[in-house]
Short mmCIF file of C-alpha atoms in Angstrom, two decimals:
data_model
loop_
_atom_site.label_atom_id
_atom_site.label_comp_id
_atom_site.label_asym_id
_atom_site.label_seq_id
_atom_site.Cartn_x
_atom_site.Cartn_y
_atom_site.Cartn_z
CA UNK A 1 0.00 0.00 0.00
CA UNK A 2 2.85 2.24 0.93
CA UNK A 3 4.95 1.38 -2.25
CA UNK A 4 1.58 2.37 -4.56
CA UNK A 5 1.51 5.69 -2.51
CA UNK A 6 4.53 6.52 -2.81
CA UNK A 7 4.35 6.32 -6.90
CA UNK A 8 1.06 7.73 -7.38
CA UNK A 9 2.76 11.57 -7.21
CA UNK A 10 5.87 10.81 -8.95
CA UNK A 11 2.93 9.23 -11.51
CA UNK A 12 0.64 12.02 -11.69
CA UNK A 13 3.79 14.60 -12.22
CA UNK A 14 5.04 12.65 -15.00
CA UNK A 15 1.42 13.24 -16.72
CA UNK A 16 1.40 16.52 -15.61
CA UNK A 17 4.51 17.28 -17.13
CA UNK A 18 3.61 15.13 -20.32
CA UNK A 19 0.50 17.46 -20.53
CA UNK A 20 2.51 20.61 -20.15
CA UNK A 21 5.00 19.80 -22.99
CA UNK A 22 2.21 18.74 -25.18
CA UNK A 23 0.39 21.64 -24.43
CA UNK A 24 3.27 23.89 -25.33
CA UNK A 25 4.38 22.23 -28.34
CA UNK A 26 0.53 22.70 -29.14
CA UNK A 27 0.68 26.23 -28.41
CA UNK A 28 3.68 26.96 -30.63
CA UNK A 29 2.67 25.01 -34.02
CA UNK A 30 -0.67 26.50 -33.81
CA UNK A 31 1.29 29.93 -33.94
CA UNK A 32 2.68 28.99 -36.30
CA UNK A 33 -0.57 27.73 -37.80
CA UNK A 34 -1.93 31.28 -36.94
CA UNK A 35 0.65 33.40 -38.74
CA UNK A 36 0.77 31.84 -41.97
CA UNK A 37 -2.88 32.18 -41.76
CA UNK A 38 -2.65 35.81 -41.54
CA UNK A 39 -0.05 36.26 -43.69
CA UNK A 40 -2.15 34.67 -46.59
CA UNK A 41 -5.31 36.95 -45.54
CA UNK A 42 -2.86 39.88 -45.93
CA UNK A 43 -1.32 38.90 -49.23
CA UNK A 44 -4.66 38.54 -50.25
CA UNK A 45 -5.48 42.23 -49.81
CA UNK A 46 -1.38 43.34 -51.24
CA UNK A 47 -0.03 43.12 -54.48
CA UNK A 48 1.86 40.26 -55.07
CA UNK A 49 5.29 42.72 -55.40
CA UNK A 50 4.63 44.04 -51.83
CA UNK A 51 3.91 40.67 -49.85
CA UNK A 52 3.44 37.51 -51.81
CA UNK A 53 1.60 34.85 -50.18
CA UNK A 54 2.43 31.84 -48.97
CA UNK A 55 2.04 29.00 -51.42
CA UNK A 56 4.80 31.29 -54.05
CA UNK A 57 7.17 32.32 -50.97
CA UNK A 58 6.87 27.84 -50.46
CA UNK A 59 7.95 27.12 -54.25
CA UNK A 60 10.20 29.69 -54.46
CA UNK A 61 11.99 27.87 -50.90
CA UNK A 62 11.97 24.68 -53.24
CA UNK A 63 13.36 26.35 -56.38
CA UNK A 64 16.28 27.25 -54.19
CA UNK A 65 16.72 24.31 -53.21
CA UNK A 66 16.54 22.24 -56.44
CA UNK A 67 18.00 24.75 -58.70
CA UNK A 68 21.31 23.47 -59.37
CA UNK A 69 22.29 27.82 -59.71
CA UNK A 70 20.25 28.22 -56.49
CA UNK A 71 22.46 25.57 -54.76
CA UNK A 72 26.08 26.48 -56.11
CA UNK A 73 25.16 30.17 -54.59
CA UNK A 74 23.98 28.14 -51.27
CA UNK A 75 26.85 26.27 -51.18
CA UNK A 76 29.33 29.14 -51.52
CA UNK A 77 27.59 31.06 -48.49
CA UNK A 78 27.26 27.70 -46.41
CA UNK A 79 31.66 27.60 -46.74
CA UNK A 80 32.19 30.93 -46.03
CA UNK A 81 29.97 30.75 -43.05
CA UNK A 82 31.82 27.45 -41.99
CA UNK A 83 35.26 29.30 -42.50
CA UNK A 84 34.52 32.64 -40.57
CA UNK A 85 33.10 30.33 -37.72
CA UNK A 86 36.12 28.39 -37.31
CA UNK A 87 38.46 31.70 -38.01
CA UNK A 88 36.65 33.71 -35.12
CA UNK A 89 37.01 31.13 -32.91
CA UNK A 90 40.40 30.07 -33.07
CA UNK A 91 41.52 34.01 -33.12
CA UNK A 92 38.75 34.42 -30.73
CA UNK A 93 41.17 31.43 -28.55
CA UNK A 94 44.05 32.91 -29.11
CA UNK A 95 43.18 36.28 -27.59
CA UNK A 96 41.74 35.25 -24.60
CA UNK A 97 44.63 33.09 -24.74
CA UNK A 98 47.21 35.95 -24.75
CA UNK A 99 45.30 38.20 -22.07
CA UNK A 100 45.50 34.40 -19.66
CA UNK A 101 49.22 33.28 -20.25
CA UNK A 102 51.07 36.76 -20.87
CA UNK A 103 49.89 39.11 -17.87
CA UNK A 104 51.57 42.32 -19.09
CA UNK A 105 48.70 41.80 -22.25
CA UNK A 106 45.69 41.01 -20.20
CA UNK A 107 44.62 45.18 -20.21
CA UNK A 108 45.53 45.21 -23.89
CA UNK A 109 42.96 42.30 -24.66
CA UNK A 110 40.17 42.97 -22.43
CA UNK A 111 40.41 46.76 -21.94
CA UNK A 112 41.60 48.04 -25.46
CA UNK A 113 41.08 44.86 -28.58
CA UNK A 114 37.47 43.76 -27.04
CA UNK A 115 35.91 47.00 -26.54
CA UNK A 116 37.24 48.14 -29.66
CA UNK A 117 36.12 44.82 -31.45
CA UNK A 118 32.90 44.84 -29.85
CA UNK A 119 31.81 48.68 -30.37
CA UNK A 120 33.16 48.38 -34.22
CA UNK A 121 30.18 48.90 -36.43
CA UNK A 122 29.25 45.47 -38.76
CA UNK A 123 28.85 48.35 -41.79
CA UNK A 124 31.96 49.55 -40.76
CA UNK A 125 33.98 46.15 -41.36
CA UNK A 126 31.97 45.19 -44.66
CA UNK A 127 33.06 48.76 -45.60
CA UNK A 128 36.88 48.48 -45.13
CA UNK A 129 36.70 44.80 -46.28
CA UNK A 130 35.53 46.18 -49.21
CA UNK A 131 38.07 48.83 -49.88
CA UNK A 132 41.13 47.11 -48.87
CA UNK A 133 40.38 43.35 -50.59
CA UNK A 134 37.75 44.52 -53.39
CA UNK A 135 35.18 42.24 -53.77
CA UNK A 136 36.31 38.76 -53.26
CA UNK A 137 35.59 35.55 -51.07
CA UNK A 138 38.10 36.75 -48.88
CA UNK A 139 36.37 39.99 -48.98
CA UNK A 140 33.26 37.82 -47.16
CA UNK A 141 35.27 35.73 -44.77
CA UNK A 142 37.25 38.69 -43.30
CA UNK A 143 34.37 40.67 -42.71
CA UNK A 144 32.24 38.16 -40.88
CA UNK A 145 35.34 37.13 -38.64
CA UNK A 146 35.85 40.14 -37.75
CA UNK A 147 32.25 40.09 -36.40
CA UNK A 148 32.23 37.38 -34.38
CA UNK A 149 35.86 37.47 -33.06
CA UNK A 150 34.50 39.60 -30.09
CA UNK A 151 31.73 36.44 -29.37
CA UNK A 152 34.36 34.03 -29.19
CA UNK A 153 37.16 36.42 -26.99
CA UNK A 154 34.00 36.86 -24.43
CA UNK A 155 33.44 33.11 -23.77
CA UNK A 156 36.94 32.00 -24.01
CA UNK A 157 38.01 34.98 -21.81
CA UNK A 158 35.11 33.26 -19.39
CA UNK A 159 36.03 30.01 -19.17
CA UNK A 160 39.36 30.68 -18.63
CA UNK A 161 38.42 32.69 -15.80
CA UNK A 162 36.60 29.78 -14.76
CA UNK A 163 39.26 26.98 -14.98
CA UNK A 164 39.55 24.45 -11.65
CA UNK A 165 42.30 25.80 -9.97
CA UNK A 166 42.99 23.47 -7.49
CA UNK A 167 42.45 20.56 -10.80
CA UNK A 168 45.12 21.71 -12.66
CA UNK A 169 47.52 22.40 -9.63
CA UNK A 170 46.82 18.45 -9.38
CA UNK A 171 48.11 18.02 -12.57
CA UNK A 172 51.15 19.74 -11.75
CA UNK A 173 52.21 17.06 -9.17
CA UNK A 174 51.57 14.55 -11.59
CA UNK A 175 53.30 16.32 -14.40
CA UNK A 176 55.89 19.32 -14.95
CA UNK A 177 55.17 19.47 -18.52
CA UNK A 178 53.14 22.75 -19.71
CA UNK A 179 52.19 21.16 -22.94
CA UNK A 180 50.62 17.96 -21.52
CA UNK A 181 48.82 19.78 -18.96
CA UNK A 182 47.69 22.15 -21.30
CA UNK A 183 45.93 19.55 -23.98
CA UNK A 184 45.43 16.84 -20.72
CA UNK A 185 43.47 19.39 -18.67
CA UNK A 186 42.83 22.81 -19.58
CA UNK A 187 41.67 21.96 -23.78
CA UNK A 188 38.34 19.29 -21.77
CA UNK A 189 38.30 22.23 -18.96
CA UNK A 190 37.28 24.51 -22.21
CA UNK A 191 35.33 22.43 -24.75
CA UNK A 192 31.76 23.87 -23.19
CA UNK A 193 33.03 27.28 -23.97
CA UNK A 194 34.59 26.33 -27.30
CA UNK A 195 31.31 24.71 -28.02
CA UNK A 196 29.00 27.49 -27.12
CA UNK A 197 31.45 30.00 -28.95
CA UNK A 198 30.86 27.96 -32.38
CA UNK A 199 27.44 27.89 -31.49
CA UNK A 200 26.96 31.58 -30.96
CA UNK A 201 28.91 32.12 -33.95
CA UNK A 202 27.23 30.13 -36.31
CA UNK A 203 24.22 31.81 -35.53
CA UNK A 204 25.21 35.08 -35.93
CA UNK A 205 26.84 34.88 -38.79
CA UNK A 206 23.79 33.29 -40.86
CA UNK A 207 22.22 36.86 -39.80
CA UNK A 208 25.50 38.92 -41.24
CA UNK A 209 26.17 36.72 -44.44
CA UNK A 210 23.50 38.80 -46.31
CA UNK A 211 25.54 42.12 -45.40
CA UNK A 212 28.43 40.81 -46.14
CA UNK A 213 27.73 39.18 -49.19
CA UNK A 214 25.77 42.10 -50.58
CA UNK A 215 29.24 44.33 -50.31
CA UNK A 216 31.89 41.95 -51.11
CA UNK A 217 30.69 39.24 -53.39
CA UNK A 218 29.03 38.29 -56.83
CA UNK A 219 28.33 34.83 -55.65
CA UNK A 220 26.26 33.60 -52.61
CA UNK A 221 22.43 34.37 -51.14
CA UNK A 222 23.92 37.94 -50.84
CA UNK A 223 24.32 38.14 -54.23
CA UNK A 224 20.94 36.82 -55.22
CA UNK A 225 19.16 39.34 -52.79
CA UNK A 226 21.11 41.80 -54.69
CA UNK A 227 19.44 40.58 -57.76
CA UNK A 228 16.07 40.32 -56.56
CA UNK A 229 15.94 43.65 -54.80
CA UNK A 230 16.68 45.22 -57.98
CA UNK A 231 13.85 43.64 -59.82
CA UNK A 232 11.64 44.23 -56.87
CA UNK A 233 11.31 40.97 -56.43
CA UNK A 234 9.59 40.44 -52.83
CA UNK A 235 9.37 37.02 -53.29
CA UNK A 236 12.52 35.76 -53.83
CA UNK A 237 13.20 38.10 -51.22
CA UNK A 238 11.34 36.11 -48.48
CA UNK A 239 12.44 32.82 -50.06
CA UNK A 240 15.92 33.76 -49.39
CA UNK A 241 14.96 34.82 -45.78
CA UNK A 242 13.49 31.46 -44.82
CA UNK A 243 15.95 29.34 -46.97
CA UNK A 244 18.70 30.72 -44.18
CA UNK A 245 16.53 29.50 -41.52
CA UNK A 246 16.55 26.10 -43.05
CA UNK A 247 20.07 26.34 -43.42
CA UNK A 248 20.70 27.46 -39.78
CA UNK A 249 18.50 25.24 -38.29
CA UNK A 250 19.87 22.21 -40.14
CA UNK A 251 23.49 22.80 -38.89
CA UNK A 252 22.26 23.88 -35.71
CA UNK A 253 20.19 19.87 -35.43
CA UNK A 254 22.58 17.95 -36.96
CA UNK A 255 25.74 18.69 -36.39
CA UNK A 256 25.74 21.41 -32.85
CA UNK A 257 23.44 19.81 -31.20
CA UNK A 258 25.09 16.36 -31.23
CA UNK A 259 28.58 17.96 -30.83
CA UNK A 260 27.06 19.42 -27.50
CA UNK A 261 25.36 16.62 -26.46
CA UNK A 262 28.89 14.38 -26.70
CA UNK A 263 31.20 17.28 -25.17
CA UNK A 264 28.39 17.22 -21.98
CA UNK A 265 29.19 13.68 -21.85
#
């Protein structure tokens, strides 16, 4: 009798808390449900060049998608956005590394390079990228690096801040060598940050490829927003819009997700 009390709570909170997920997930899909809904009674009312509805912004997704043009221009923004990621966070690593290991360039790191990086205008950097490279791939991949460097300092600069102490002083007894310590210890000690960095990273510079591309390039999504704001082309517009989301949301599943999921392990 005991033992069946004792589970009926743990019981009814498990069904509460199935209820409460369900009724969430509920919540959100039928906003979505909701929006789309409204969108379409607006388009109805628009012409198609201001706000096209739905069902054209959906087949102009796919077009991008299956159009082998459409994909080489994907393709080229999905490897520059790949690139800057893993440029802004290794120089994002080896700042915070500098301010950590050299003390007389911890105020030049955190009190001059990341207030200056993280103040610096995103027009401002697709502007200089632009004068000093011309427009080239580089062009792209400098100016979105320089974007996110400041990301990646911040939460390198953190978890170094945050390193066990008293874990790597262990090490020391074990070991006089700098080098092992360094990749036996302190590199697992700052996976969740490195992690997080790509993540924040990655997501931020889906948002700035457009900008960047738009200045610097003649290939990429940039460079077919370009085309389609000059022909007023709202749909395309939107179809570009949403095919980023897909993009961002497919890395984001697929490959960060996992990759955080096994460093947590």
């Amino acid at each position: 009798m005991s033992e069946l009390t004792a589970s009926t709570p743990s019981a009814a909170r498990g069904l509460g808390g199935h209820g409460s997920a369900l009724l969430s997930r509920l919540l959100a899909d039928g906003l979505v449900v909701a929006v789309i809904a409204a969108w379409w009674l607006m388009a109805r009312q628009l012409p198609p060049i201001v706000l096209p509805g739905p069902w054209s912004v959906a087949k102009a997704v796919v077009g991008l998608f299956t159009d082998p043009e459409s994909l080489y221009h994907i393709a080229v923004t999905s490897v520059r956005v790949i690139a800057s990621v893993v440029a802004a966070t290794v120089l994002g690593a080896l700042l915070a590394g500098l301010g950590y290991y050299v003390p007389a360039a911890q105020d030049i790191v955190l009190r001059r390079v990341q207030p200056f990086l993280g103040a610096m205008p995103s027009l401002g950097w697709a502007l200089l990228g632009l004068i000093w490279f011309g427009v080239a791939d580089f062009t792209v991949i400098f100016i979105q690096t320089m974007i996110l460097v400041p990301f990646c300092l911040i939460n390198f600069t953190q978890g170094l801040r945050e390193l066990d102490t008293e874990l790597i002083e262990m090490g020391h007894s074990f070991t006089r060598s700098r080098p092992r310590i360094f990749v036996r210890l302190i590199v697992p000690l700052l996976l969740p940050y490195a992690i997080a960095s790509i993540r924040l990273a990655y997501g931020v510079c889906w948002k700035i490829a457009l900008v960047s591309e738009l200045f610097g390039a003649e290939t990429g999504v940039g460079y077919i927003m370009l085309q389609a704001q000059i022909l007023s082309d709202a749909t395309t517009v939107i179809a570009i819009c949403l095919a980023i989301v897909i993009m961002f949301a497919a890395g984001d599943y697929f490959i960060l997700r996992p990759l955080t999921r096994m460093v947590a392990r």
